[in-house]
PDB file of C-alpha atoms in Angstrom:
ATOM      1  CA  UNK D 576      11.538  84.852  86.492  1.00 39.00           C
ATOM      2  CA  UNK D 577      13.637  83.193  83.705  1.00 42.00           C
ATOM      3  CA  UNK D 578      12.799  84.483  80.108  1.00 43.00           C
ATOM      4  CA  UNK D 579      14.529  83.262  76.923  1.00 40.00           C
ATOM      5  CA  UNK D 580      14.909  86.460  74.767  1.00 39.00           C
ATOM      6  CA  UNK D 581      14.224  85.415  71.059  1.00 37.00           C
ATOM      7  CA  UNK D 582      17.476  85.947  68.960  1.00 40.00           C
ATOM      8  CA  UNK D 583      17.292  87.545  65.576  1.00 39.00           C
ATOM      9  CA  UNK D 584      17.067  85.382  62.460  1.00 38.00           C
ATOM     10  CA  UNK D 585      20.779  85.797  61.915  1.00 39.00           C
ATOM     11  CA  UNK D 586      21.811  84.047  65.051  1.00 40.00           C
ATOM     12  CA  UNK D 587      19.488  81.021  65.353  1.00 42.00           C
ATOM     13  CA  UNK D 588      21.911  79.254  67.376  1.00 54.00           C
ATOM     14  CA  UNK D 589      22.041  81.717  70.353  1.00 63.00           C
ATOM     15  CA  UNK D 590      19.705  81.980  73.246  1.00 74.00           C
ATOM     16  CA  UNK D 591      19.802  84.380  76.192  1.00 73.00           C
ATOM     17  CA  UNK D 592      18.297  84.021  79.620  1.00 74.00           C
ATOM     18  CA  UNK D 593      18.048  86.886  82.003  1.00 76.00           C
ATOM     19  CA  UNK D 594      16.977  87.205  85.578  1.00 78.00           C
ATOM     20  CA  UNK D 595      17.125  90.711  87.186  1.00 76.00           C
ATOM     21  CA  UNK D 596      15.982  90.836  90.753  1.00 71.00           C
ATOM     22  CA  UNK D 597      16.091  94.645  90.868  1.00 68.00           C
ATOM     23  CA  UNK D 598      13.333  95.193  88.293  1.00 67.00           C
ATOM     24  CA  UNK D 599      10.599  97.274  90.272  1.00 60.00           C
ATOM     25  CA  UNK D 600       7.666  95.996  87.983  1.00 57.00           C
ATOM     26  CA  UNK D 601       8.401  92.249  87.791  1.00 57.00           C
ATOM     27  CA  UNK D 602      11.053  91.384  90.349  1.00 57.00           C
ATOM     28  CA  UNK D 603      12.741  87.817  89.912  1.00 66.00           C
ATOM     29  CA  UNK D 604      13.950  85.639  92.718  1.00 77.00           C
ATOM     30  CA  UNK D 605      16.947  83.378  93.290  1.00 83.00           C
ATOM     31  CA  UNK D 606      14.765  80.542  92.363  1.00 86.00           C
ATOM     32  CA  UNK D 607      14.305  82.092  88.920  1.00 87.00           C
ATOM     33  CA  UNK D 608      17.968  81.933  88.453  1.00 90.00           C
ATOM     34  CA  UNK D 609      18.116  78.359  89.896  1.00 90.00           C
ATOM     35  CA  UNK D 610      15.516  77.468  87.117  1.00 90.00           C
ATOM     36  CA  UNK D 611      17.861  79.094  84.445  1.00 90.00           C
ATOM     37  CA  UNK D 612      20.870  77.092  85.547  1.00 93.00           C
ATOM     38  CA  UNK D 613      18.706  73.841  85.834  1.00 91.00           C
ATOM     39  CA  UNK D 614      17.487  74.317  82.377  1.00 89.00           C
ATOM     40  CA  UNK D 615      20.793  74.846  80.738  1.00 92.00           C
ATOM     41  CA  UNK D 616      23.149  72.727  82.777  1.00 93.00           C
ATOM     42  CA  UNK D 617      21.331  70.075  85.082  1.00 91.00           C
ATOM     43  CA  UNK D 618      19.660  69.924  88.562  1.00 91.00           C
ATOM     44  CA  UNK D 619      21.630  71.580  91.449  1.00 92.00           C
ATOM     45  CA  UNK D 620      21.305  73.670  94.484  1.00 93.00           C
ATOM     46  CA  UNK D 621      21.870  77.411  94.174  1.00 94.00           C
ATOM     47  CA  UNK D 622      22.717  79.881  97.264  1.00 92.00           C
ATOM     48  CA  UNK D 623      23.239  83.506  97.325  1.00 90.00           C
ATOM     49  CA  UNK D 624      23.141  86.284  99.756  1.00 85.00           C
ATOM     50  CA  UNK D 625      20.654  89.236  99.748  1.00 82.00           C
ATOM     51  CA  UNK D 626      22.910  91.233  97.520  1.00 82.00           C
ATOM     52  CA  UNK D 627      22.404  89.080  94.726  1.00 87.00           C
ATOM     53  CA  UNK D 628      20.683  91.168  92.020  1.00 84.00           C
ATOM     54  CA  UNK D 629      20.899  89.837  88.599  1.00 85.00           C
ATOM     55  CA  UNK D 630      22.311  87.051  86.307  1.00 88.00           C
ATOM     56  CA  UNK D 631      22.359  86.376  82.529  1.00 89.00           C
ATOM     57  CA  UNK D 632      23.188  83.195  80.711  1.00 91.00           C
ATOM     58  CA  UNK D 633      24.006  83.406  76.987  1.00 89.00           C
ATOM     59  CA  UNK D 634      23.897  79.821  75.338  1.00 89.00           C
ATOM     60  CA  UNK D 635      25.108  78.476  72.029  1.00 86.00           C
ATOM     61  CA  UNK D 636      24.865  74.814  71.071  1.00 83.00           C
ATOM     62  CA  UNK D 637      28.022  73.328  69.118  1.00 80.00           C
ATOM     63  CA  UNK D 638      26.979  70.059  68.019  1.00 81.00           C
ATOM     64  CA  UNK D 639      26.383  68.030  71.283  1.00 87.00           C
ATOM     65  CA  UNK D 640      28.195  70.589  73.447  1.00 90.00           C
ATOM     66  CA  UNK D 641      26.567  73.390  75.097  1.00 91.00           C
ATOM     67  CA  UNK D 642      28.522  76.394  75.546  1.00 90.00           C
ATOM     68  CA  UNK D 643      27.371  79.068  77.921  1.00 92.00           C
ATOM     69  CA  UNK D 644      28.439  82.487  79.072  1.00 91.00           C
ATOM     70  CA  UNK D 645      27.260  83.088  82.530  1.00 92.00           C
ATOM     71  CA  UNK D 646      27.461  86.558  84.027  1.00 92.00           C
ATOM     72  CA  UNK D 647      26.039  87.150  87.638  1.00 92.00           C
ATOM     73  CA  UNK D 648      26.604  88.081  91.038  1.00 92.00           C
ATOM     74  CA  UNK D 649      28.270  85.962  93.794  1.00 94.00           C
ATOM     75  CA  UNK D 650      26.694  82.686  94.296  1.00 95.00           C
ATOM     76  CA  UNK D 651      27.451  78.995  95.359  1.00 96.00           C
ATOM     77  CA  UNK D 652      25.969  76.024  93.585  1.00 96.00           C
ATOM     78  CA  UNK D 653      26.224  72.522  94.625  1.00 95.00           C
ATOM     79  CA  UNK D 654      25.518  69.436  92.622  1.00 94.00           C
ATOM     80  CA  UNK D 655      24.675  66.454  94.958  1.00 89.00           C
ATOM     81  CA  UNK D 656      23.842  62.697  94.772  1.00 83.00           C
ATOM     82  CA  UNK D 657      20.259  63.564  95.328  1.00 81.00           C
ATOM     83  CA  UNK D 658      20.364  65.596  92.083  1.00 85.00           C
ATOM     84  CA  UNK D 659      22.211  62.831  90.202  1.00 83.00           C
ATOM     85  CA  UNK D 660      19.713  60.171  90.963  1.00 73.00           C
ATOM     86  CA  UNK D 661      16.981  62.153  89.246  1.00 70.00           C
ATOM     87  CA  UNK D 662      19.137  62.832  86.042  1.00 69.00           C
ATOM     88  CA  UNK D 663      18.996  60.782  82.757  1.00 68.00           C
ATOM     89  CA  UNK D 664      22.095  62.111  81.280  1.00 76.00           C
ATOM     90  CA  UNK D 665      25.601  62.754  82.394  1.00 87.00           C
ATOM     91  CA  UNK D 666      27.829  65.570  81.467  1.00 93.00           C
ATOM     92  CA  UNK D 667      31.403  66.843  82.018  1.00 95.00           C
ATOM     93  CA  UNK D 668      31.399  70.803  82.691  1.00 97.00           C
ATOM     94  CA  UNK D 669      34.466  72.857  81.759  1.00 97.00           C
ATOM     95  CA  UNK D 670      34.733  76.048  83.706  1.00 97.00           C
ATOM     96  CA  UNK D 671      36.631  79.162  82.379  1.00 97.00           C
ATOM     97  CA  UNK D 672      36.461  82.423  84.614  1.00 96.00           C
ATOM     98  CA  UNK D 673      37.095  85.511  83.045  1.00 94.00           C
ATOM     99  CA  UNK D 674      36.770  88.489  85.629  1.00 94.00           C
ATOM    100  CA  UNK D 675      37.572  86.756  89.075  1.00 95.00           C
ATOM    101  CA  UNK D 676      38.655  83.417  90.603  1.00 96.00           C
ATOM    102  CA  UNK D 677      36.185  80.697  91.401  1.00 96.00           C
ATOM    103  CA  UNK D 678      36.235  77.727  93.615  1.00 97.00           C
ATOM    104  CA  UNK D 679      35.603  74.126  92.757  1.00 97.00           C
ATOM    105  CA  UNK D 680      35.479  71.162  94.970  1.00 96.00           C
ATOM    106  CA  UNK D 681      35.314  67.608  93.919  1.00 95.00           C
ATOM    107  CA  UNK D 682      36.804  64.223  94.870  1.00 90.00           C
ATOM    108  CA  UNK D 683      38.140  65.948  97.841  1.00 90.00           C
ATOM    109  CA  UNK D 684      40.096  68.538  95.922  1.00 94.00           C
ATOM    110  CA  UNK D 685      39.668  72.040  96.688  1.00 95.00           C
ATOM    111  CA  UNK D 686      40.860  74.439  93.851  1.00 97.00           C
ATOM    112  CA  UNK D 687      40.737  78.110  93.011  1.00 97.00           C
ATOM    113  CA  UNK D 688      40.659  78.833  89.270  1.00 97.00           C
ATOM    114  CA  UNK D 689      42.030  82.036  88.221  1.00 96.00           C
ATOM    115  CA  UNK D 690      40.889  84.043  85.275  1.00 95.00           C
ATOM    116  CA  UNK D 691      42.383  82.626  81.995  1.00 94.00           C
ATOM    117  CA  UNK D 692      42.897  79.206  83.442  1.00 96.00           C
ATOM    118  CA  UNK D 693      40.312  76.314  83.229  1.00 96.00           C
ATOM    119  CA  UNK D 694      39.236  73.284  85.095  1.00 97.00           C
ATOM    120  CA  UNK D 695      36.765  70.450  84.453  1.00 96.00           C
ATOM    121  CA  UNK D 696      34.277  68.668  86.752  1.00 96.00           C
ATOM    122  CA  UNK D 697      32.172  65.364  86.317  1.00 93.00           C
ATOM    123  CA  UNK D 698      28.465  66.119  86.666  1.00 92.00           C
ATOM    124  CA  UNK D 699      27.970  62.476  87.495  1.00 88.00           C
ATOM    125  CA  UNK D 700      29.508  63.133  90.774  1.00 89.00           C
ATOM    126  CA  UNK D 701      29.042  65.532  93.518  1.00 91.00           C
ATOM    127  CA  UNK D 702      30.804  68.908  93.150  1.00 95.00           C
ATOM    128  CA  UNK D 703      30.420  72.482  94.639  1.00 96.00           C
ATOM    129  CA  UNK D 704      30.999  75.681  92.620  1.00 97.00           C
ATOM    130  CA  UNK D 705      31.799  78.937  94.663  1.00 96.00           C
ATOM    131  CA  UNK D 706      31.812  82.283  93.022  1.00 94.00           C
ATOM    132  CA  UNK D 707      32.710  84.809  95.680  1.00 92.00           C
ATOM    133  CA  UNK D 708      32.320  88.092  93.493  1.00 92.00           C
ATOM    134  CA  UNK D 709      30.522  89.031  90.365  1.00 93.00           C
ATOM    135  CA  UNK D 710      32.107  87.145  87.490  1.00 94.00           C
ATOM    136  CA  UNK D 711      31.927  86.229  83.774  1.00 94.00           C
ATOM    137  CA  UNK D 712      32.341  82.500  83.287  1.00 95.00           C
ATOM    138  CA  UNK D 713      32.512  80.547  80.230  1.00 95.00           C
ATOM    139  CA  UNK D 714      31.527  76.898  80.400  1.00 95.00           C
ATOM    140  CA  UNK D 715      31.195  73.991  78.164  1.00 95.00           C
ATOM    141  CA  UNK D 716      28.567  71.164  78.956  1.00 95.00           C
ATOM    142  CA  UNK D 717      29.765  68.008  77.170  1.00 95.00           C
ATOM    143  CA  UNK D 718      28.131  64.800  77.214  1.00 93.00           C
ATOM    144  CA  UNK D 719      30.110  62.089  79.122  1.00 89.00           C
ATOM    145  CA  UNK D 720      30.181  59.581  76.455  1.00 86.00           C
ATOM    146  CA  UNK D 721      31.281  61.945  73.776  1.00 90.00           C
ATOM    147  CA  UNK D 722      34.286  62.974  75.976  1.00 91.00           C
ATOM    148  CA  UNK D 723      35.163  59.554  77.107  1.00 86.00           C
ATOM    149  CA  UNK D 724      35.181  58.331  73.543  1.00 83.00           C
ATOM    150  CA  UNK D 725      37.845  61.022  72.633  1.00 83.00           C
ATOM    151  CA  UNK D 726      39.714  61.008  76.175  1.00 85.00           C
ATOM    152  CA  UNK D 727      39.220  57.991  78.223  1.00 83.00           C
ATOM    153  CA  UNK D 728      41.565  59.197  80.765  1.00 81.00           C
ATOM    154  CA  UNK D 729      39.543  62.524  81.339  1.00 87.00           C
ATOM    155  CA  UNK D 730      38.651  61.622  84.931  1.00 86.00           C
ATOM    156  CA  UNK D 731      42.414  61.692  85.974  1.00 84.00           C
ATOM    157  CA  UNK D 732      42.027  65.505  85.814  1.00 89.00           C
ATOM    158  CA  UNK D 733      38.809  66.244  87.651  1.00 93.00           C
ATOM    159  CA  UNK D 734      38.972  69.483  89.787  1.00 94.00           C
ATOM    160  CA  UNK D 735      42.668  70.216  88.628  1.00 93.00           C
ATOM    161  CA  UNK D 736      43.721  73.572  87.063  1.00 94.00           C
ATOM    162  CA  UNK D 737      44.969  73.964  83.544  1.00 93.00           C
ATOM    163  CA  UNK D 738      46.887  77.237  83.565  1.00 93.00           C
ATOM    164  CA  UNK D 739      46.830  79.954  81.099  1.00 91.00           C
ATOM    165  CA  UNK D 740      50.580  79.960  80.924  1.00 90.00           C
ATOM    166  CA  UNK D 741      50.538  76.847  78.902  1.00 88.00           C
ATOM    167  CA  UNK D 742      50.269  77.762  75.036  1.00 88.00           C
ATOM    168  CA  UNK D 743      47.906  74.810  74.250  1.00 88.00           C
ATOM    169  CA  UNK D 744      45.566  76.048  77.134  1.00 91.00           C
ATOM    170  CA  UNK D 745      45.450  79.498  75.707  1.00 92.00           C
ATOM    171  CA  UNK D 746      44.775  78.128  72.282  1.00 91.00           C
ATOM    172  CA  UNK D 747      41.831  75.990  73.634  1.00 92.00           C
ATOM    173  CA  UNK D 748      40.352  79.016  75.519  1.00 92.00           C
ATOM    174  CA  UNK D 749      40.976  81.405  72.634  1.00 91.00           C
ATOM    175  CA  UNK D 750      39.250  79.126  70.049  1.00 89.00           C
ATOM    176  CA  UNK D 751      36.125  78.574  72.366  1.00 88.00           C
ATOM    177  CA  UNK D 752      35.687  82.403  72.771  1.00 86.00           C
ATOM    178  CA  UNK D 753      36.133  82.969  68.915  1.00 84.00           C
ATOM    179  CA  UNK D 754      33.745  80.178  67.945  1.00 78.00           C
ATOM    180  CA  UNK D 755      31.056  81.578  70.152  1.00 75.00           C
ATOM    181  CA  UNK D 756      31.316  85.157  68.875  1.00 75.00           C
ATOM    182  CA  UNK D 757      30.799  83.874  65.384  1.00 70.00           C
ATOM    183  CA  UNK D 758      28.414  80.731  66.081  1.00 64.00           C
ATOM    184  CA  UNK D 759      25.308  82.430  64.570  1.00 58.00           C
ATOM    185  CA  UNK D 760      26.819  82.392  61.166  1.00 59.00           C
ATOM    186  CA  UNK D 761      27.830  78.770  61.263  1.00 62.00           C
ATOM    187  CA  UNK D 762      25.846  75.924  59.494  1.00 64.00           C
ATOM    188  CA  UNK D 763      24.932  72.818  61.282  1.00 64.00           C
ATOM    189  CA  UNK D 764      27.722  70.778  59.360  1.00 66.00           C
ATOM    190  CA  UNK D 765      30.233  73.432  60.477  1.00 69.00           C
ATOM    191  CA  UNK D 766      29.078  73.194  63.976  1.00 68.00           C
ATOM    192  CA  UNK D 767      29.613  69.442  63.951  1.00 72.00           C
ATOM    193  CA  UNK D 768      33.209  69.951  62.523  1.00 79.00           C
ATOM    194  CA  UNK D 769      33.699  72.651  65.123  1.00 79.00           C
ATOM    195  CA  UNK D 770      32.761  70.313  67.833  1.00 83.00           C
ATOM    196  CA  UNK D 771      35.402  67.767  66.918  1.00 84.00           C
ATOM    197  CA  UNK D 772      38.305  70.482  66.637  1.00 85.00           C
ATOM    198  CA  UNK D 773      37.110  71.817  70.184  1.00 88.00           C
ATOM    199  CA  UNK D 774      37.251  68.161  71.534  1.00 89.00           C
ATOM    200  CA  UNK D 775      40.732  67.758  69.910  1.00 87.00           C
ATOM    201  CA  UNK D 776      41.878  71.154  71.656  1.00 90.00           C
ATOM    202  CA  UNK D 777      40.475  70.252  75.157  1.00 92.00           C
ATOM    203  CA  UNK D 778      42.294  66.696  75.056  1.00 88.00           C
ATOM    204  CA  UNK D 779      45.527  68.371  73.931  1.00 85.00           C
ATOM    205  CA  UNK D 780      45.027  71.106  76.805  1.00 88.00           C
ATOM    206  CA  UNK D 781      44.463  68.400  79.459  1.00 87.00           C
ATOM    207  CA  UNK D 782      47.266  66.081  78.581  1.00 80.00           C
ATOM    208  CA  UNK D 783      50.001  68.547  77.515  1.00 71.00           C
ATOM    209  CA  UNK D 784      49.507  71.067  80.353  1.00 52.00           C
ATOM    210  CA  UNK D 785      49.591  68.015  82.835  1.00 55.00           C
ATOM    211  CA  UNK D 786      52.427  69.075  85.238  1.00 50.00           C
ATOM    212  CA  UNK D 787      52.428  65.667  86.613  1.00 51.00           C
ATOM    213  CA  UNK D 788      53.344  64.094  83.206  1.00 50.00           C
ATOM    214  CA  UNK D 789      56.832  63.561  81.820  1.00 50.00           C
ATOM    215  CA  UNK D 790      55.807  60.804  79.426  1.00 52.00           C
ATOM    216  CA  UNK D 791      56.809  61.039  75.728  1.00 64.00           C
ATOM    217  CA  UNK D 792      54.012  61.460  73.261  1.00 64.00           C
ATOM    218  CA  UNK D 793      54.221  57.692  72.201  1.00 73.00           C
ATOM    219  CA  UNK D 794      53.961  56.493  75.805  1.00 79.00           C
ATOM    220  CA  UNK D 795      51.013  58.836  76.263  1.00 79.00           C
ATOM    221  CA  UNK D 796      49.474  57.581  73.142  1.00 78.00           C
ATOM    222  CA  UNK D 797      49.855  53.769  74.306  1.00 86.00           C
ATOM    223  CA  UNK D 798      48.256  54.824  77.760  1.00 86.00           C
ATOM    224  CA  UNK D 799      45.338  56.427  75.842  1.00 84.00           C
ATOM    225  CA  UNK D 800      44.828  53.169  73.655  1.00 87.00           C
ATOM    226  CA  UNK D 801      44.938  51.159  76.912  1.00 91.00           C
ATOM    227  CA  UNK D 802      42.295  53.336  78.537  1.00 90.00           C
ATOM    228  CA  UNK D 803      40.036  53.204  75.480  1.00 88.00           C
ATOM    229  CA  UNK D 804      40.366  49.332  75.772  1.00 91.00           C
ATOM    230  CA  UNK D 805      39.466  49.332  79.366  1.00 93.00           C
ATOM    231  CA  UNK D 806      36.598  51.750  78.655  1.00 90.00           C
ATOM    232  CA  UNK D 807      35.136  49.300  76.194  1.00 90.00           C
ATOM    233  CA  UNK D 808      35.545  46.128  78.234  1.00 93.00           C
ATOM    234  CA  UNK D 809      35.781  47.053  81.995  1.00 95.00           C
ATOM    235  CA  UNK D 810      32.412  45.272  82.787  1.00 94.00           C
ATOM    236  CA  UNK D 811      33.815  41.923  81.858  1.00 95.00           C
ATOM    237  CA  UNK D 812      35.018  40.398  84.980  1.00 94.00           C
ATOM    238  CA  UNK D 813      37.740  38.314  83.297  1.00 94.00           C
ATOM    239  CA  UNK D 814      39.392  41.491  81.799  1.00 95.00           C
ATOM    240  CA  UNK D 815      43.101  41.421  82.774  1.00 94.00           C
ATOM    241  CA  UNK D 816      46.417  43.211  82.093  1.00 94.00           C
ATOM    242  CA  UNK D 817      47.539  40.713  79.467  1.00 93.00           C
ATOM    243  CA  UNK D 818      44.033  41.283  77.665  1.00 94.00           C
ATOM    244  CA  UNK D 819      44.650  44.731  77.324  1.00 93.00           C
ATOM    245  CA  UNK D 820      48.280  44.330  76.126  1.00 93.00           C
ATOM    246  CA  UNK D 821      47.071  41.805  73.489  1.00 92.00           C
ATOM    247  CA  UNK D 822      44.229  44.077  72.269  1.00 91.00           C
ATOM    248  CA  UNK D 823      46.637  47.023  71.650  1.00 89.00           C
ATOM    249  CA  UNK D 824      49.367  44.843  70.247  1.00 87.00           C
ATOM    250  CA  UNK D 825      52.047  45.610  73.127  1.00 88.00           C
ATOM    251  CA  UNK D 826      53.887  43.563  75.578  1.00 90.00           C
ATOM    252  CA  UNK D 827      52.301  43.332  78.923  1.00 91.00           C
ATOM    253  CA  UNK D 828      55.558  44.238  80.662  1.00 90.00           C
ATOM    254  CA  UNK D 829      56.068  47.355  78.642  1.00 89.00           C
ATOM    255  CA  UNK D 830      52.505  48.426  79.312  1.00 92.00           C
ATOM    256  CA  UNK D 831      52.586  47.747  82.966  1.00 92.00           C
ATOM    257  CA  UNK D 832      55.831  50.066  82.920  1.00 90.00           C
ATOM    258  CA  UNK D 833      53.857  52.816  81.280  1.00 89.00           C
ATOM    259  CA  UNK D 834      51.206  52.814  83.985  1.00 91.00           C
ATOM    260  CA  UNK D 835      53.817  52.240  86.782  1.00 90.00           C
ATOM    261  CA  UNK D 836      55.577  55.429  85.937  1.00 84.00           C
ATOM    262  CA  UNK D 837      52.548  57.235  86.994  1.00 82.00           C
ATOM    263  CA  UNK D 838      52.155  55.285  90.019  1.00 86.00           C
ATOM    264  CA  UNK D 839      49.482  52.827  88.694  1.00 89.00           C
ATOM    265  CA  UNK D 840      48.763  49.372  87.773  1.00 93.00           C
ATOM    266  CA  UNK D 841      46.398  48.372  84.971  1.00 94.00           C
ATOM    267  CA  UNK D 842      44.305  46.335  87.624  1.00 94.00           C
ATOM    268  CA  UNK D 843      43.902  49.399  89.912  1.00 93.00           C
ATOM    269  CA  UNK D 844      42.794  51.389  86.730  1.00 93.00           C
ATOM    270  CA  UNK D 845      40.289  48.781  85.789  1.00 95.00           C
ATOM    271  CA  UNK D 846      39.002  48.761  89.568  1.00 94.00           C
ATOM    272  CA  UNK D 847      38.850  52.478  89.709  1.00 91.00           C
ATOM    273  CA  UNK D 848      36.827  52.525  86.414  1.00 92.00           C
ATOM    274  CA  UNK D 849      34.365  49.831  87.678  1.00 94.00           C
ATOM    275  CA  UNK D 850      33.994  51.809  91.008  1.00 93.00           C
ATOM    276  CA  UNK D 851      33.373  54.950  89.200  1.00 88.00           C
ATOM    277  CA  UNK D 852      30.483  53.176  87.222  1.00 90.00           C
ATOM    278  CA  UNK D 853      29.197  51.731  90.301  1.00 92.00           C
ATOM    279  CA  UNK D 854      28.755  55.264  92.014  1.00 88.00           C
ATOM    280  CA  UNK D 855      27.166  56.598  88.962  1.00 85.00           C
ATOM    281  CA  UNK D 856      24.616  53.579  88.910  1.00 88.00           C
ATOM    282  CA  UNK D 857      24.209  53.723  92.586  1.00 87.00           C
ATOM    283  CA  UNK D 858      23.110  57.295  92.458  1.00 80.00           C
ATOM    284  CA  UNK D 859      20.413  56.219  90.098  1.00 77.00           C
ATOM    285  CA  UNK D 860      19.619  52.764  91.383  1.00 76.00           C
ATOM    286  CA  UNK D 861      15.916  53.936  92.538  1.00 73.00           C
ATOM    287  CA  UNK D 862      15.347  55.353  89.161  1.00 74.00           C
ATOM    288  CA  UNK D 863      16.528  52.289  87.281  1.00 76.00           C
ATOM    289  CA  UNK D 864      15.384  49.961  89.917  1.00 83.00           C
ATOM    290  CA  UNK D 865      18.594  47.987  90.100  1.00 86.00           C
ATOM    291  CA  UNK D 866      19.563  45.959  93.215  1.00 90.00           C
ATOM    292  CA  UNK D 867      23.282  46.079  94.541  1.00 92.00           C
ATOM    293  CA  UNK D 868      23.884  42.754  93.189  1.00 93.00           C
ATOM    294  CA  UNK D 869      23.031  43.690  89.636  1.00 93.00           C
ATOM    295  CA  UNK D 870      25.049  46.726  89.637  1.00 93.00           C
ATOM    296  CA  UNK D 871      27.881  44.714  90.954  1.00 94.00           C
ATOM    297  CA  UNK D 872      27.567  42.473  87.888  1.00 95.00           C
ATOM    298  CA  UNK D 873      26.972  45.466  85.517  1.00 94.00           C
ATOM    299  CA  UNK D 874      30.351  46.751  86.414  1.00 95.00           C
ATOM    300  CA  UNK D 875      32.375  43.713  86.204  1.00 95.00           C
ATOM    301  CA  UNK D 876      32.237  42.213  89.657  1.00 95.00           C
ATOM    302  CA  UNK D 877      31.285  38.527  89.683  1.00 91.00           C
ATOM    303  CA  UNK D 878      30.535  38.512  93.304  1.00 90.00           C
ATOM    304  CA  UNK D 879      28.409  40.874  95.040  1.00 91.00           C
ATOM    305  CA  UNK D 880      30.118  40.464  98.487  1.00 93.00           C
ATOM    306  CA  UNK D 881      33.436  41.095  96.934  1.00 94.00           C
ATOM    307  CA  UNK D 882      32.051  44.297  95.155  1.00 94.00           C
ATOM    308  CA  UNK D 883      30.949  45.489  98.707  1.00 93.00           C
ATOM    309  CA  UNK D 884      34.132  45.045 100.282  1.00 94.00           C
ATOM    310  CA  UNK D 885      36.074  46.769  97.378  1.00 94.00           C
ATOM    311  CA  UNK D 886      33.599  49.537  97.315  1.00 93.00           C
ATOM    312  CA  UNK D 887      33.824  50.138 100.919  1.00 91.00           C
ATOM    313  CA  UNK D 888      37.493  50.290 100.821  1.00 91.00           C
ATOM    314  CA  UNK D 889      37.525  52.717  97.771  1.00 88.00           C
ATOM    315  CA  UNK D 890      34.661  55.136  99.086  1.00 85.00           C
ATOM    316  CA  UNK D 891      34.539  54.704 102.716  1.00 85.00           C
ATOM    317  CA  UNK D 892      31.082  53.450 102.848  1.00 87.00           C
ATOM    318  CA  UNK D 893      28.844  50.410 101.681  1.00 89.00           C
ATOM    319  CA  UNK D 894      27.144  50.383  98.473  1.00 90.00           C
ATOM    320  CA  UNK D 895      23.690  50.311 100.250  1.00 87.00           C
ATOM    321  CA  UNK D 896      24.314  53.769 102.099  1.00 83.00           C
ATOM    322  CA  UNK D 897      26.364  55.407  99.368  1.00 80.00           C
ATOM    323  CA  UNK D 898      23.540  57.497  98.217  1.00 60.00           C
ATOM    324  CA  UNK D 899      23.068  58.974 101.754  1.00 42.00           C
ATOM    325  CA  UNK D 900      26.436  59.952 102.332  1.00 43.00           C
ATOM    326  CA  UNK D 901      27.066  62.294  99.699  1.00 42.00           C
TER     327      UNK D 901
END
């Protein structure tokens, strides 16, 4: 039993959804809570034990970004390939717990996000969210294309923790909380401006709080430009490191050094981007009626047999069976 509570006229941007399983007159069910999450995020499975009693979700849309404050009892949600194949849009989700830790699992990484920290997951890939106790969690659902335009390297940081001890992380989370508190008073034009500020702060928090990175700001900027060039043209089967270097006006040797300092090569990054896109399309191939060969060409492989070999090397399964293995 999900119910949108109509907000007062002074706060048109806010919507509240409540499910209370303890109400004696109109008791809800865990399925009602699942419907609330489906409506405000995307399709996923929700599991909870018999002690689950209530959930409340408060939503504020900031331009194309959906901000939700989620208050509920312990639960586990799982986003599976079967869900992804039915979706028409892709999103990233930023998770910010307030009261107690929450667990996230994606790309073989298992992390425990503490209150004050945050982490990000890719809704175009399978992941698991585990909340072991009643919690208040602030989330941001960001369209995939919007965030990739701003930060093409965002997939470097899936299911990794950004700690509250970093000043820029605290600045980001404080900004989100403050904006949502005052969202009802903001005009549409202000919301659009705030969306850009929020994306800027998120990019800073992901990059500057990266414990694995010792790059200078200039080298980081060059890498971002290279990744933007890859994002624009990865579907071109002829794309090479020299093409990327020319497009951003750097020497190929210098650019390769920037990537090698992170134990990467430009060709491996191009390949990883193609495989990521292939996984996304394979999850939806029945919806879009695409063949394996068509997907291979769409992501930048000129030979479907080569695509199948590379895909198996990277994922451990063939493109044909990928949807059944997640």
